[in-house]
PDB file of C-alpha atoms and ligand atoms in Angstrom:
ATOM      1  CA  MET X 240      78.765 100.444 113.314  1.00 50.00           C
ATOM      2  CA  ALA X 241      75.887 102.147 110.887  1.00 62.00           C
ATOM      3  CA  ASN X 242      77.062 103.697 107.246  1.00 74.00           C
ATOM      4  CA  ASN X 243      79.167 106.497 107.537  1.00 95.00           C
ATOM      5  CA  ILE X 244      81.484 108.332 105.124  1.00 98.00           C
ATOM      6  CA  THR X 245      85.437 108.811 104.867  1.00 98.00           C
ATOM      7  CA  LEU X 246      87.569 111.394 103.125  1.00 98.00           C
ATOM      8  CA  THR X 247      89.978 110.283 100.623  1.00 99.00           C
ATOM      9  CA  ILE X 248      92.301 111.515  98.177  1.00 99.00           C
ATOM     10  CA  ILE X 249      94.610 110.010  95.692  1.00 98.00           C
ATOM     11  CA  LYS X 250      98.021 112.364  95.920  1.00 98.00           C
ATOM     12  CA  PRO X 251      99.698 114.153  93.244  1.00 98.00           C
ATOM     13  CA  TYR X 252     102.058 111.391  92.587  1.00 97.00           C
ATOM     14  CA  ALA X 253      99.385 108.429  91.718  1.00 98.00           C
ATOM     15  CA  VAL X 254      97.344 110.954  90.002  1.00 98.00           C
ATOM     16  CA  HIS X 255     100.306 111.978  88.194  1.00 98.00           C
ATOM     17  CA  GLU X 256     101.028 108.282  87.025  1.00 97.00           C
ATOM     18  CA  GLY X 257      97.589 107.356  86.129  1.00 98.00           C
ATOM     19  CA  LEU X 258      96.970 105.332  89.056  1.00 98.00           C
ATOM     20  CA  ALA X 259      93.537 106.634  90.117  1.00 98.00           C
ATOM     21  CA  GLY X 260      91.394 104.474  87.957  1.00 98.00           C
ATOM     22  CA  GLU X 261      93.162 101.061  89.440  1.00 98.00           C
ATOM     23  CA  ILE X 262      92.719 102.415  92.866  1.00 98.00           C
ATOM     24  CA  PHE X 263      89.057 103.418  92.760  1.00 98.00           C
ATOM     25  CA  ASP X 264      88.301 100.145  91.069  1.00 98.00           C
ATOM     26  CA  ARG X 265      89.791  98.806  94.354  1.00 98.00           C
ATOM     27  CA  ILE X 266      87.400 100.849  96.598  1.00 98.00           C
ATOM     28  CA  THR X 267      84.488 100.211  94.756  1.00 98.00           C
ATOM     29  CA  LYS X 268      85.179  96.466  94.700  1.00 98.00           C
ATOM     30  CA  THR X 269      85.694  96.554  98.578  1.00 98.00           C
ATOM     31  CA  GLY X 270      82.369  97.773  98.859  1.00 97.00           C
ATOM     32  CA  TYR X 271      82.828 101.533  99.558  1.00 98.00           C
ATOM     33  CA  LYS X 272      80.278 103.957  97.623  1.00 98.00           C
ATOM     34  CA  ILE X 273      81.330 107.064  95.854  1.00 98.00           C
ATOM     35  CA  ILE X 274      79.315 109.647  97.395  1.00 98.00           C
ATOM     36  CA  ALA X 275      81.338 112.606  95.875  1.00 98.00           C
ATOM     37  CA  LEU X 276      83.931 112.740  93.525  1.00 98.00           C
ATOM     38  CA  LYS X 277      86.114 115.399  91.910  1.00 98.00           C
ATOM     39  CA  GLN X 278      90.140 116.460  90.512  1.00 98.00           C
ATOM     40  CA  VAL X 279      91.365 119.438  92.167  1.00 98.00           C
ATOM     41  CA  HIS X 280      95.036 121.454  92.346  1.00 98.00           C
ATOM     42  CA  LEU X 281      94.983 122.684  95.611  1.00 98.00           C
ATOM     43  CA  THR X 282      97.116 126.011  96.196  1.00 98.00           C
ATOM     44  CA  LYS X 283      99.553 126.357  99.174  1.00 98.00           C
ATOM     45  CA  LYS X 284      97.322 127.875 101.207  1.00 98.00           C
ATOM     46  CA  GLN X 285      94.376 125.233 100.923  1.00 98.00           C
ATOM     47  CA  ALA X 286      97.055 122.712 101.656  1.00 98.00           C
ATOM     48  CA  GLU X 287      98.018 124.512 104.613  1.00 98.00           C
ATOM     49  CA  ILE X 288      94.301 124.612 105.747  1.00 98.00           C
ATOM     50  CA  PHE X 289      93.213 120.890 104.712  1.00 98.00           C
ATOM     51  CA  TYR X 290      96.814 119.650 106.750  1.00 98.00           C
ATOM     52  CA  SER X 291      96.529 122.347 109.860  1.00 96.00           C
ATOM     53  CA  VAL X 292      96.246 119.453 112.295  1.00 95.00           C
ATOM     54  CA  HIS X 293     100.154 118.948 111.540  1.00 97.00           C
ATOM     55  CA  LYS X 294     101.041 122.692 111.676  1.00 97.00           C
ATOM     56  CA  GLY X 295     104.299 123.158 113.869  1.00 97.00           C
ATOM     57  CA  LYS X 296     105.262 119.682 112.506  1.00 98.00           C
ATOM     58  CA  ASP X 297     109.043 119.566 110.666  1.00 97.00           C
ATOM     59  CA  PHE X 298     107.005 117.997 107.896  1.00 97.00           C
ATOM     60  CA  TYR X 299     104.001 120.380 107.639  1.00 98.00           C
ATOM     61  CA  ASP X 300     106.206 122.647 105.372  1.00 98.00           C
ATOM     62  CA  ALA X 301     106.936 119.652 102.393  1.00 98.00           C
ATOM     63  CA  LEU X 302     103.480 118.063 103.064  1.00 98.00           C
ATOM     64  CA  THR X 303     101.547 121.186 102.241  1.00 98.00           C
ATOM     65  CA  ASP X 304     104.075 122.186  99.394  1.00 98.00           C
ATOM     66  CA  TYR X 305     103.830 118.178  97.863  1.00 98.00           C
ATOM     67  CA  MET X 306      99.968 118.594  98.360  1.00 98.00           C
ATOM     68  CA  SER X 307      99.561 121.432  96.313  1.00 98.00           C
ATOM     69  CA  SER X 308     102.221 120.611  93.524  1.00 98.00           C
ATOM     70  CA  GLY X 309      99.809 118.880  90.910  1.00 98.00           C
ATOM     71  CA  PRO X 310      95.988 117.596  90.771  1.00 98.00           C
ATOM     72  CA  ILE X 311      94.556 115.517  93.423  1.00 98.00           C
ATOM     73  CA  ILE X 312      91.589 113.427  93.286  1.00 99.00           C
ATOM     74  CA  ALA X 313      89.175 113.962  96.286  1.00 99.00           C
ATOM     75  CA  SER X 314      86.572 111.411  97.145  1.00 98.00           C
ATOM     76  CA  ILE X 315      83.361 111.047  99.780  1.00 98.00           C
ATOM     77  CA  LEU X 316      83.088 107.211 100.573  1.00 98.00           C
ATOM     78  CA  GLU X 317      80.414 105.579 102.065  1.00 98.00           C
ATOM     79  CA  LYS X 318      80.173 102.131 103.751  1.00 97.00           C
ATOM     80  CA  ASN X 319      79.648 100.516 106.973  1.00 96.00           C
ATOM     81  CA  ASN X 320      82.309 101.659 109.672  1.00 97.00           C
ATOM     82  CA  ALA X 321      84.155 103.767 106.780  1.00 98.00           C
ATOM     83  CA  VAL X 322      86.704 105.484 108.695  1.00 98.00           C
ATOM     84  CA  GLU X 323      88.120 102.147 110.570  1.00 98.00           C
ATOM     85  CA  ASP X 324      87.505  99.964 107.842  1.00 98.00           C
ATOM     86  CA  TYR X 325      89.566 102.588 105.015  1.00 98.00           C
ATOM     87  CA  ARG X 326      92.187 102.859 107.545  1.00 98.00           C
ATOM     88  CA  LYS X 327      92.947  99.342 107.574  1.00 98.00           C
ATOM     89  CA  PHE X 328      92.542  99.153 103.373  1.00 98.00           C
ATOM     90  CA  ILE X 329      94.840 101.924 102.777  1.00 98.00           C
ATOM     91  CA  GLY X 330      98.080 100.672 105.432  1.00 98.00           C
ATOM     92  CA  SER X 331     100.043 102.332 107.494  1.00 98.00           C
ATOM     93  CA  THR X 332     101.538 105.947 106.586  1.00 98.00           C
ATOM     94  CA  ASP X 333     104.934 104.208 105.382  1.00 98.00           C
ATOM     95  CA  PRO X 334     104.339 102.128 102.141  1.00 98.00           C
ATOM     96  CA  VAL X 335     107.399 100.026 103.334  1.00 97.00           C
ATOM     97  CA  LYS X 336     105.817  99.511 106.700  1.00 98.00           C
ATOM     98  CA  ALA X 337     102.135  98.900 104.977  1.00 98.00           C
ATOM     99  CA  LYS X 338     100.791  95.390 105.007  1.00 98.00           C
ATOM    100  CA  ASN X 339     100.759  93.222 101.778  1.00 98.00           C
ATOM    101  CA  GLY X 340      97.264  94.149  99.817  1.00 97.00           C
ATOM    102  CA  THR X 341      97.107  97.504 101.450  1.00 98.00           C
ATOM    103  CA  LEU X 342      96.720 100.405  99.165  1.00 98.00           C
ATOM    104  CA  ARG X 343      99.667 102.155  99.933  1.00 98.00           C
ATOM    105  CA  LYS X 344     101.707  98.957  99.930  1.00 98.00           C
ATOM    106  CA  ILE X 345     100.766  98.375  96.283  1.00 98.00           C
ATOM    107  CA  TYR X 346     100.497 101.743  95.180  1.00 98.00           C
ATOM    108  CA  GLY X 347     102.701 103.951  97.712  1.00 98.00           C
ATOM    109  CA  PHE X 348     106.184 104.815  96.807  1.00 95.00           C
ATOM    110  CA  SER X 349     107.510 106.826 100.005  1.00 96.00           C
ATOM    111  CA  LEU X 350     106.207 108.529 103.061  1.00 96.00           C
ATOM    112  CA  SER X 351     104.706 111.480 101.493  1.00 95.00           C
ATOM    113  CA  LYS X 352     104.422 109.861  98.170  1.00 97.00           C
ATOM    114  CA  ASN X 353     102.193 106.936 100.170  1.00 98.00           C
ATOM    115  CA  ALA X 354      99.281 107.175  97.169  1.00 98.00           C
ATOM    116  CA  VAL X 355      96.213 108.247  99.364  1.00 98.00           C
ATOM    117  CA  HIS X 356      94.944 109.816 102.189  1.00 98.00           C
ATOM    118  CA  GLY X 357      92.022 108.443 104.747  1.00 98.00           C
ATOM    119  CA  SER X 358      90.471 110.387 107.478  1.00 98.00           C
ATOM    120  CA  ASP X 359      91.339 109.472 111.365  1.00 97.00           C
ATOM    121  CA  SER X 360      87.935 110.199 112.807  1.00 97.00           C
ATOM    122  CA  ASP X 361      84.019 110.505 111.907  1.00 97.00           C
ATOM    123  CA  LYS X 362      84.896 114.056 113.251  1.00 97.00           C
ATOM    124  CA  ASN X 363      87.474 114.777 110.980  1.00 97.00           C
ATOM    125  CA  ALA X 364      85.896 112.602 107.753  1.00 97.00           C
ATOM    126  CA  GLU X 365      82.755 115.304 108.253  1.00 97.00           C
ATOM    127  CA  ILE X 366      85.289 118.146 108.221  1.00 97.00           C
ATOM    128  CA  GLU X 367      87.307 117.261 105.474  1.00 98.00           C
ATOM    129  CA  ALA X 368      84.150 116.485 103.234  1.00 98.00           C
ATOM    130  CA  ASN X 369      83.119 120.396 103.485  1.00 97.00           C
ATOM    131  CA  PHE X 370      86.530 121.383 103.051  1.00 98.00           C
ATOM    132  CA  PHE X 371      85.846 119.849  99.447  1.00 98.00           C
ATOM    133  CA  PHE X 372      82.429 119.143  98.620  1.00 98.00           C
ATOM    134  CA  SER X 373      79.511 121.226  99.232  1.00 97.00           C
ATOM    135  CA  GLY X 374      75.969 119.723  99.689  1.00 95.00           C
ATOM    136  CA  LEU X 375      75.021 119.642  95.829  1.00 96.00           C
ATOM    137  CA  GLU X 376      77.916 117.382  95.330  1.00 97.00           C
ATOM    138  CA  ARG X 377      77.298 115.082  97.243  1.00 96.00           C
ATOM    139  CA  TYR X 378      75.048 111.916  95.904  1.00 95.00           C
TER     140      TYR X 378
HETATM  141  P1  ADP O  82      98.352 109.641 107.551  1.00 66.16           P
HETATM  142  O1  ADP O  82      98.134 110.041 106.608  1.00 66.16           O
HETATM  143  O2  ADP O  82      98.190 107.960 107.758  1.00 66.16           O
HETATM  144  O3  ADP O  82      97.263 109.835 108.424  1.00 66.16           O
HETATM  145  P2  ADP O  82      99.497 111.883 108.775  1.00 66.16           P
HETATM  146  O4  ADP O  82      98.028 112.112 109.501  1.00 66.16           O
HETATM  147  O5  ADP O  82     100.671 111.509 110.021  1.00 66.16           O
HETATM  148  O6  ADP O  82      99.281 110.289 108.545  1.00 66.16           O
HETATM  149  O7  ADP O  82      99.895 112.557 108.063  1.00 66.16           O
HETATM  150  C1  ADP O  82      99.467 113.211 106.936  1.00 66.16           C
HETATM  151  C2  ADP O  82     100.543 112.859 105.823  1.00 66.16           C
HETATM  152  O8  ADP O  82     102.240 113.879 105.887  1.00 66.16           O
HETATM  153  C3  ADP O  82     101.140 111.292 105.718  1.00 66.16           C
HETATM  154  O9  ADP O  82     100.147 110.562 104.731  1.00 66.16           O
HETATM  155  C4  ADP O  82     102.608 111.629 104.842  1.00 66.16           C
HETATM  156  O10 ADP O  82     102.344 111.386 103.257  1.00 66.16           O
HETATM  157  C5  ADP O  82     103.126 112.701 105.454  1.00 66.16           C
HETATM  158  N1  ADP O  82     103.999 112.137 106.488  1.00 66.16           N
HETATM  159  C6  ADP O  82     103.644 112.167 107.682  1.00 66.16           C
HETATM  160  N2  ADP O  82     104.831 111.743 108.444  1.00 66.16           N
HETATM  161  C7  ADP O  82     105.618 112.332 107.952  1.00 66.16           C
HETATM  162  C8  ADP O  82     107.130 112.401 107.963  1.00 66.16           C
HETATM  163  N3  ADP O  82     107.931 111.834 109.217  1.00 66.16           N
HETATM  164  N4  ADP O  82     107.630 112.949 107.232  1.00 66.16           N
HETATM  165  C9  ADP O  82     107.574 113.067 105.873  1.00 66.16           C
HETATM  166  N5  ADP O  82     106.353 113.395 105.705  1.00 66.16           N
HETATM  167  C10 ADP O  82     105.231 112.668 106.516  1.00 66.16           C
HETATM  168 MG1   MG O  83      96.256 111.647 108.941  1.00 66.16          MG
END
């Protein structure tokens, strides 16, 4: 598949613990190019919009509370087959189940504090990238 983009987020716990530098080091050494990058503190409402696909699920309120609890770092990454490869690189949603060497295994702490987000489809990668970044913020 041609070069495409995925959207990643370093979640509040990992930002707070100062892990973002190490995580981006692993990301870029694995071949992803950083197209856009910013630190933001989402409001509850913004977190609800970002995660609206999960609206109605029992973890939606806790998830959006958590994702608006502190600064996060959002980034658009570009690579061949970015979405699928990045999902493999971050590992299972639950760090306990994630394979050795994956970001969630290395840096994750729990199901909610699982260190990073990764888009699950090309369509959602576009939607998520547009949520955080304007055209002027991409290089
Ligand atoms: P992923 O981030 O792997 O794509 P989902 O899109 O299913 O996973 O869920 C979004 C986020 O919501 C997860 O990364 C995780 O932090 C949290 N989450 C998912 N399922 C649960 C759950 N059952 N209980 C608590 N938090 C959850
Ligand atoms: Mg998801």
